[in-house]
Amino acid sequence: MKVLVAGAGIGGLCLAHGLLGAGVDVRVLEREDDPHSRYQGFRIALNEHGLAALRACLPERLHTLLEAVTGPMAGERLVLDQRLRELRRLGAVDEGVATDRHVLRQLLLAGLGDRVEFGKPVVGYEERADGTVEAHLGDGGSAVGDLLVGADGVGSAVRRRLLPAAEVVTVPGNAVLGRTPLTERFAALVPGFGTVVHGSGVSMLLGRMEFRRPPRRAAAELAPDVRLPDTGSYLRWVVMLPGPVPAEPEGWEAVHGELLALLDGWHPDLVDLVRGADVVNSSPLTVRYAKPVPHWGSTRRVTLLGDAIHPMPPSGGQGANTALRDAALLTRSLAAVQRGEAELRSAVEEYERRMLDYGFAAVAESMERLPDFTPTR
Ligand SMILES: Cc1cc2nc3c(=O)[nH]c(=O)nc-3n(C[C@H](O)[C@H](O)[C@H](O)COP(=O)(O)OP(=O)(O)OC[C@H]3O[C@@H](n4cnc5c(N)ncnc54)[C@H](O)[C@@H]3O)c2cc1C
């Protein structure tokens, strides 16, 4: 069996590992020109579903390295005002570990070699009379397989073709996402799981990304063939604004200047946190979510996974975890087909029905939690 995966993001790469482990031939087609060509270094909280999926799909030799490049994420969730006075406590949680999307993606690329092809956007597909599917690529080429998995994120070209009526909605208001190298002073802002700061008309979410071991060094020691980026620990912050980002995001300088103006009168630790932003990894952020879609009836040679089908706001910390859960579930379904124990169409349909169920439940939960993070005027 040959599976084509559109998108080398978190979900697509996890699936590729799982399928290779099950003996399935897999080819990943990625739009970006190379693995570093886009800003993507934000913190991701991995919960039990995400971690279990990664462990199920990644080869065992990478498990220790995965553990080494995570960081603790537990304790009290504080709500403070802009002068850092405590407003309330949301209670302690211990829900998993933190990792960095860019580091995780580099780890997920390990061992996949030329099975991942960069500069190959999937722009459409055709289901062929012989029961195979042909993915059309932006460079004019094509690829043929038994199944095409759209793991191509929130703007999915595969979803647009498969489910043209599926709606993805942009949440009103806007956000700026940034990160600043972790120092003792900034670490004190997040003593536990996370901190929310409510100012008038603006709120700020703070989370710590403190790697157990520096990623590059950990890779050199634990899996020398894997090269991880030299990313230092940082404090991740998201500034939520009630309206659009004040300046057109022509460049970080304009956004940064406007953001600092909005924080006038805020505690100096918060102002300096934003002032010290790592420019390459800070940018405006659009928050989107999908309206639920029922199962599309007849299963085809095409399916979807992760943000391509159920994008959700980051407020629930579930987007990547759900994409990884999809990858592990689809791996199990397709492994049974590979072993000759199941038929492809019914295995894919079973995956889709379960994925739609928990995927859209996660969207709903994330939407419910969004007001906790949204500023009041
Ligand atoms: C600020 C922020 C914080 C977050 N925090 C968390 C968190 O704590 N926990 C959590 O679980 N989730 C979190 N998320 C959500 C999480 O990042 C996403 O849900 C997750 O990355 C989705 O994975 P994916 O593989 O479906 O899509 P993506 O990771 O978006 O990957 C899609 C890939 O497809 C490629 N692509 C796009 N179009 C095409 C095409 N036409 N052809 C080929 N390739 C294409 C893209 O370049 C990309 O590489 C957060 C998101 C943000 C923005």
Coordinates of C-alpha atoms and ligand atoms in Angstrom, one line a residue:
M1 CA 0.0 0.0 0.0
K2 CA 1.2 3.5 -0.8
V3 CA 0.1 6.5 1.1
L4 CA 0.6 10.1 0.1
V5 CA 0.6 12.7 2.9
A6 CA 0.0 16.4 2.0
G7 CA 1.8 18.4 4.6
A8 CA 4.9 17.8 6.7
G9 CA 3.6 19.4 9.9
I10 CA 3.2 17.8 13.3
G11 CA 0.4 15.5 12.3
G12 CA 1.7 14.5 8.8
L13 CA 5.2 13.7 10.1
C14 CA 3.9 11.6 13.0
L15 CA 1.7 9.7 10.6
A16 CA 4.7 9.1 8.3
H17 CA 6.7 7.5 11.1
G18 CA 3.7 5.4 12.2
L19 CA 3.1 4.1 8.6
L20 CA 6.8 3.4 8.0
G21 CA 6.9 1.4 11.2
A22 CA 3.9 -0.6 9.9
G23 CA 5.7 -1.3 6.6
V24 CA 3.5 1.0 4.5
D25 CA 5.2 2.9 1.7
V26 CA 4.8 6.6 2.4
R27 CA 5.6 9.9 0.6
V28 CA 5.1 13.3 2.3
L29 CA 4.6 16.3 0.0
E30 CA 5.3 19.6 1.7
R31 CA 4.6 23.1 0.4
E32 CA 7.5 24.9 2.1
D33 CA 10.8 25.0 0.3
D34 CA 12.8 23.7 3.3
P35 CA 12.2 22.7 6.9
H36 CA 13.3 26.1 8.2
S37 CA 11.5 28.4 5.8
R38 CA 8.8 29.7 8.0
Y39 CA 8.4 31.1 11.5
Q40 CA 7.1 28.3 13.7
G41 CA 8.9 28.3 17.0
F42 CA 6.1 28.5 19.5
R43 CA 5.5 26.4 22.6
I44 CA 3.2 23.4 22.4
A45 CA 1.7 21.7 25.4
L46 CA 1.6 18.0 24.9
N47 CA -1.1 16.1 26.8
E48 CA -1.5 12.4 27.4
H49 CA -3.1 11.9 23.9
G50 CA -0.2 13.7 22.1
L51 CA 2.5 12.0 24.1
A52 CA 0.9 8.5 23.7
A53 CA 0.6 9.1 19.9
L54 CA 4.2 10.2 19.6
R55 CA 5.4 7.2 21.5
A56 CA 3.3 4.9 19.4
C57 CA 4.5 6.3 16.1
L58 CA 8.1 7.3 16.6
P59 CA 10.8 4.6 16.5
E60 CA 11.9 3.7 20.0
R61 CA 15.4 5.1 19.6
L62 CA 13.9 8.6 19.5
H63 CA 11.8 8.3 22.7
T64 CA 14.6 9.4 25.1
L65 CA 15.4 12.4 22.9
L66 CA 11.8 13.4 22.8
E67 CA 11.6 13.3 26.6
A68 CA 14.8 15.4 26.9
V69 CA 13.5 18.2 24.7
T70 CA 10.3 18.7 26.7
G71 CA 9.9 20.8 29.8
P72 CA 7.8 20.8 32.9
M73 CA 4.3 22.2 32.7
A74 CA 2.4 21.9 36.0
G75 CA 1.2 24.0 38.9
E76 CA -1.1 26.9 39.6
R77 CA -2.7 29.0 36.9
L78 CA -2.5 32.7 38.0
V79 CA -4.7 35.6 36.8
L80 CA -3.0 38.9 37.4
D81 CA -3.6 42.6 36.6
Q82 CA -1.2 44.7 34.5
R83 CA 0.7 45.7 37.7
L84 CA 1.1 42.0 38.5
R85 CA -1.4 42.1 41.4
E86 CA -3.2 38.7 41.8
L87 CA -6.8 38.8 40.7
R88 CA -7.6 35.1 41.2
R89 CA -6.3 31.5 40.9
L90 CA -7.7 29.0 38.4
G91 CA -6.4 26.0 40.3
A92 CA -3.3 23.8 39.8
V93 CA -3.1 21.4 36.9
D94 CA -0.7 18.8 35.8
E95 CA -1.6 18.0 32.2
G96 CA 1.5 17.1 30.4
V97 CA 4.7 18.7 29.2
A98 CA 5.8 21.6 27.1
T99 CA 7.8 21.4 23.9
D100 CA 8.7 23.7 21.0
R101 CA 7.0 23.3 17.6
H102 CA 10.2 23.8 15.6
V103 CA 12.2 21.5 17.8
L104 CA 9.5 18.8 17.7
R105 CA 9.2 19.1 13.9
Q106 CA 12.9 18.7 13.4
L107 CA 12.8 15.6 15.6
L108 CA 9.9 14.3 13.6
L109 CA 11.9 14.7 10.4
A110 CA 14.6 12.5 11.7
G111 CA 15.0 9.3 9.8
L112 CA 12.4 10.1 7.1
G113 CA 15.1 11.3 4.6
D114 CA 13.8 11.7 1.1
R115 CA 10.4 10.4 1.9
V116 CA 9.6 14.0 2.8
E117 CA 9.8 16.2 -0.3
F118 CA 9.9 20.0 0.2
G119 CA 8.7 22.6 -2.4
K120 CA 5.8 20.3 -3.4
P121 CA 2.5 22.0 -2.6
V122 CA -0.6 19.8 -3.3
V123 CA -3.0 21.9 -5.2
G124 CA -5.7 19.3 -6.0
Y125 CA -6.3 15.6 -6.7
E126 CA -8.2 13.2 -8.9
E127 CA -9.6 9.8 -7.9
R128 CA -8.8 7.5 -10.8
A129 CA -10.9 4.7 -12.3
D130 CA -8.3 2.1 -11.2
G131 CA -9.0 2.9 -7.5
T132 CA -5.9 5.0 -7.0
V133 CA -5.6 8.7 -6.3
E134 CA -3.5 11.2 -8.1
A135 CA -2.3 14.3 -6.2
H136 CA -1.6 17.4 -8.4
L137 CA 1.4 19.4 -7.3
G138 CA 2.1 23.1 -7.7
D139 CA 5.2 22.4 -9.9
G140 CA 3.0 20.7 -12.5
G141 CA 4.0 17.2 -11.4
S142 CA 1.8 14.6 -9.7
A143 CA 2.0 11.7 -7.3
V144 CA -0.1 8.5 -7.3
G145 CA -1.0 6.4 -4.2
D146 CA -3.7 4.2 -2.7
L147 CA -4.7 6.9 -0.3
L148 CA -4.1 10.7 0.0
V149 CA -4.1 12.1 3.5
G150 CA -4.7 15.9 3.7
A151 CA -2.5 16.9 6.7
D152 CA -2.0 20.3 5.2
G153 CA -3.1 22.5 8.0
V154 CA -5.9 25.1 8.5
G155 CA -5.9 26.3 4.9
S156 CA -6.0 22.8 3.5
A157 CA -6.2 22.5 -0.3
V158 CA -7.3 18.8 0.2
R159 CA -10.2 19.8 2.4
R160 CA -11.3 22.6 0.0
R161 CA -11.6 19.9 -2.7
L162 CA -13.1 17.1 -0.6
L163 CA -15.4 19.3 1.5
P164 CA -16.0 22.6 -0.3
A165 CA -18.8 23.6 2.0
A166 CA -16.8 23.1 5.3
E167 CA -16.4 26.4 7.0
V168 CA -13.4 27.8 8.8
V169 CA -14.2 30.9 10.8
T170 CA -11.8 33.7 11.9
V171 CA -12.3 34.7 15.5
P172 CA -12.8 38.5 15.8
G173 CA -10.1 40.4 17.6
N174 CA -6.5 39.6 17.2
A175 CA -3.4 38.4 18.8
V176 CA 0.4 38.9 18.7
L177 CA 2.5 35.9 19.6
G178 CA 6.1 36.3 20.8
R179 CA 8.8 34.8 22.8
T180 CA 11.6 36.2 24.9
P181 CA 14.7 34.3 26.2
L182 CA 14.1 32.9 29.7
T183 CA 15.8 34.8 32.6
E184 CA 15.3 34.5 36.3
R185 CA 13.3 37.7 36.3
F186 CA 10.9 36.5 33.5
A187 CA 10.7 33.0 34.9
A188 CA 9.1 34.5 38.1
L189 CA 6.2 35.7 36.0
V190 CA 5.1 32.0 35.5
P191 CA 5.6 30.1 38.8
G192 CA 3.2 27.3 37.7
F193 CA 1.4 26.0 34.7
G194 CA 0.7 29.5 33.2
T195 CA -0.2 33.1 33.9
V196 CA -2.9 35.3 32.4
V197 CA -2.6 39.0 32.7
H198 CA -5.8 41.1 32.2
G199 CA -5.3 44.8 31.5
S200 CA -8.0 47.1 30.2
G201 CA -8.7 46.0 26.6
V202 CA -5.7 43.8 26.4
S203 CA -4.7 40.5 27.9
M204 CA -1.5 38.6 27.9
L205 CA -0.9 34.8 28.3
L206 CA 2.4 33.7 29.6
G207 CA 3.9 30.2 29.4
R208 CA 7.3 28.8 30.1
M209 CA 9.3 26.7 27.7
E210 CA 12.2 25.4 29.7
F211 CA 13.9 22.5 28.0
R212 CA 15.1 19.7 30.3
R213 CA 18.2 19.6 28.1
P214 CA 19.3 22.0 25.4
P215 CA 17.9 20.4 22.2
R216 CA 21.1 20.5 20.0
R217 CA 23.2 19.0 22.8
A218 CA 20.6 16.4 23.8
A219 CA 20.5 15.2 20.1
A220 CA 24.3 15.0 19.9
E221 CA 24.4 12.9 23.0
L222 CA 21.3 10.7 22.6
A223 CA 20.9 10.3 18.8
P224 CA 23.9 11.6 17.0
D225 CA 22.4 11.3 13.6
V226 CA 19.6 13.7 14.5
R227 CA 20.3 17.4 14.2
L228 CA 18.1 19.6 16.4
P229 CA 18.1 23.4 16.4
D230 CA 20.1 25.4 19.0
T231 CA 16.9 26.7 20.7
G232 CA 17.3 28.2 24.2
S233 CA 14.6 28.1 26.9
Y234 CA 12.1 31.0 26.6
L235 CA 9.0 32.6 27.9
R236 CA 6.1 32.4 25.4
W237 CA 3.6 35.3 25.5
V238 CA 0.5 36.0 23.5
V239 CA -1.1 39.5 23.6
M240 CA -4.8 39.3 22.9
L241 CA -6.3 42.5 21.5
P242 CA -10.0 43.2 21.2
G243 CA -9.7 44.6 17.7
P244 CA -7.4 44.1 14.8
V245 CA -3.6 44.4 15.3
P246 CA -3.3 48.2 15.4
A247 CA -0.8 48.6 12.6
E248 CA -0.9 46.7 9.4
P249 CA 1.6 43.9 10.0
E250 CA 4.1 45.4 7.5
G251 CA 6.9 44.2 9.6
W252 CA 7.6 43.3 13.2
E253 CA 8.9 46.8 13.9
A254 CA 5.5 48.4 13.3
V255 CA 3.6 45.8 15.3
H256 CA 6.2 45.8 18.1
G257 CA 6.0 49.6 18.5
E258 CA 2.2 49.6 18.6
L259 CA 2.2 46.8 21.1
L260 CA 4.6 48.6 23.5
A261 CA 2.4 51.7 23.2
L262 CA -0.6 49.6 24.3
L263 CA 1.3 48.4 27.3
D264 CA 1.9 51.9 28.6
G265 CA 1.6 51.9 32.4
W266 CA 2.0 48.1 32.7
H267 CA 4.5 46.5 35.1
P268 CA 8.1 47.0 33.8
D269 CA 8.7 43.2 33.8
L270 CA 5.9 42.8 31.3
V271 CA 7.0 45.8 29.2
D272 CA 10.6 44.5 29.1
L273 CA 9.4 41.0 28.3
V274 CA 7.8 42.3 25.1
R275 CA 10.7 44.8 24.4
G276 CA 13.1 41.8 24.5
A277 CA 11.2 39.7 22.0
D278 CA 13.1 37.3 19.8
V279 CA 12.1 39.0 16.6
V280 CA 12.4 35.9 14.3
N281 CA 9.9 34.0 16.4
S282 CA 7.3 36.7 17.1
S283 CA 4.4 37.7 14.8
P284 CA 0.7 38.6 14.6
L285 CA -1.5 35.6 15.0
T286 CA -4.9 34.9 13.5
V287 CA -7.1 32.6 15.5
R288 CA -9.4 30.3 13.5
Y289 CA -11.7 27.4 14.1
A290 CA -13.9 25.0 12.0
K291 CA -17.6 24.5 12.2
P292 CA -18.4 20.8 12.8
V293 CA -18.9 18.7 9.7
P294 CA -20.8 15.4 9.6
H295 CA -19.2 12.4 8.0
W296 CA -19.3 12.8 4.2
G297 CA -21.1 9.6 3.5
S298 CA -19.0 7.5 1.2
T299 CA -15.3 7.1 2.1
R300 CA -13.0 7.9 -0.8
R301 CA -9.3 7.5 -1.5
V302 CA -8.8 10.8 0.3
T303 CA -9.0 11.6 4.0
L304 CA -8.0 14.4 6.4
L305 CA -6.1 14.8 9.6
G306 CA -5.3 17.6 12.2
D307 CA -5.9 21.3 11.5
A308 CA -6.9 20.4 7.9
I309 CA -10.3 19.2 9.3
H310 CA -10.7 20.5 12.8
P311 CA -8.6 23.6 13.4
M312 CA -9.3 25.2 16.8
P313 CA -8.1 28.2 18.9
P314 CA -5.0 27.5 20.9
S315 CA -7.0 28.3 24.1
G316 CA -7.6 24.6 24.8
G317 CA -4.0 23.5 24.1
Q318 CA -5.4 20.7 22.0
G319 CA -4.8 21.3 18.3
A320 CA -1.4 19.6 18.0
N321 CA -2.5 16.9 20.5
T322 CA -5.5 16.1 18.4
A323 CA -3.5 16.1 15.2
L324 CA -1.1 13.6 16.8
R325 CA -4.0 11.5 18.1
D326 CA -5.4 11.4 14.5
A327 CA -2.0 10.3 13.2
A328 CA -1.8 7.4 15.7
L329 CA -5.4 6.3 15.1
L330 CA -5.0 6.4 11.3
T331 CA -1.7 4.5 11.6
R332 CA -3.5 1.7 13.5
S333 CA -6.3 1.5 10.9
L334 CA -3.9 1.4 8.0
A335 CA -1.5 -1.0 9.7
A336 CA -4.5 -3.5 9.8
V337 CA -5.0 -3.0 6.1
Q338 CA -1.3 -3.5 5.4
R339 CA -1.5 -6.8 7.4
G340 CA -4.5 -7.9 5.3
E341 CA -6.8 -7.8 8.3
A342 CA -9.0 -4.9 7.1
E343 CA -10.3 -3.4 3.9
L344 CA -9.0 0.1 3.1
R345 CA -12.3 1.9 2.7
S346 CA -13.9 0.6 5.9
A347 CA -10.7 1.1 7.9
V348 CA -10.5 4.8 6.7
E349 CA -14.2 5.3 7.4
E350 CA -13.9 4.0 10.9
Y351 CA -11.0 6.3 11.5
E352 CA -12.9 9.3 10.1
R353 CA -16.0 8.7 12.3
R354 CA -14.0 8.5 15.5
M355 CA -11.7 11.4 14.5
L356 CA -14.7 13.7 13.7
D357 CA -16.2 12.8 17.1
Y358 CA -13.3 13.7 19.4
G359 CA -11.8 16.3 17.0
F360 CA -14.9 18.5 17.0
A361 CA -15.4 17.9 20.8
A362 CA -11.9 19.4 21.2
V363 CA -12.9 22.4 18.9
A364 CA -16.0 23.0 21.1
E365 CA -13.9 22.8 24.4
S366 CA -11.3 25.2 23.0
M367 CA -14.0 27.6 22.0
E368 CA -15.6 27.4 25.5
R369 CA -12.2 28.3 27.0
L370 CA -11.5 31.2 24.6
P371 CA -13.4 33.9 26.7
D372 CA -11.0 33.3 29.6
F373 CA -8.2 34.6 27.4
T374 CA -10.1 37.4 25.6
P375 CA -9.7 40.9 26.9
T376 CA -12.6 43.0 28.2
R377 CA -12.7 46.6 27.0
Ligands
LIG1 C1 0.3 30.1 19.3 C2 -0.1 28.7 19.2 C3 0.0 27.9 20.3 C4 -0.5 26.6 20.2 N1 -0.4 25.8 21.3 C5 -0.8 24.6 21.3 C6 -0.7 23.7 22.4 O1 -0.2 24.1 23.5 N2 -1.1 22.4 22.3 C7 -1.6 22.0 21.2 O2 -2.0 20.8 21.1 N3 -1.8 22.7 20.1 C8 -1.3 24.0 20.1 N4 -1.5 24.8 19.0 C9 -2.1 24.2 17.7 C10 -1.1 23.5 16.9 O3 0.1 24.2 16.6 C11 -1.8 23.0 15.6 O4 -3.0 22.5 15.9 C12 -0.9 21.9 15.0 O5 0.3 22.4 14.5 C13 -1.7 21.2 13.8 O6 -0.9 20.3 13.2 P1 -1.1 19.8 11.7 O7 -0.1 18.8 11.4 O8 -2.5 19.5 11.5 O9 -0.9 21.2 10.9 P2 0.4 22.1 10.8 O10 1.3 21.8 11.9 O11 -0.1 23.4 10.5 O12 1.1 21.5 9.4 C14 0.6 21.6 8.2 C15 1.7 21.5 7.2 O13 1.1 21.5 5.8 C16 1.9 22.3 5.0 N5 1.0 22.7 3.9 C17 0.0 23.6 3.9 N6 -0.6 23.6 2.7 C18 0.0 22.7 1.9 C19 -0.3 22.1 0.6 N7 -1.2 22.7 -0.1 N8 0.5 21.1 0.2 C20 1.5 20.6 1.0 N9 1.7 21.0 2.2 C21 1.0 22.0 2.7 C22 2.3 23.4 5.9 O14 3.4 24.1 5.4 C23 2.7 22.7 7.2 O15 4.0 22.2 7.2 C24 -1.0 26.1 19.0 C25 -1.1 26.9 17.9 C26 -0.6 28.2 18.0 C27 -0.7 29.1 16.8

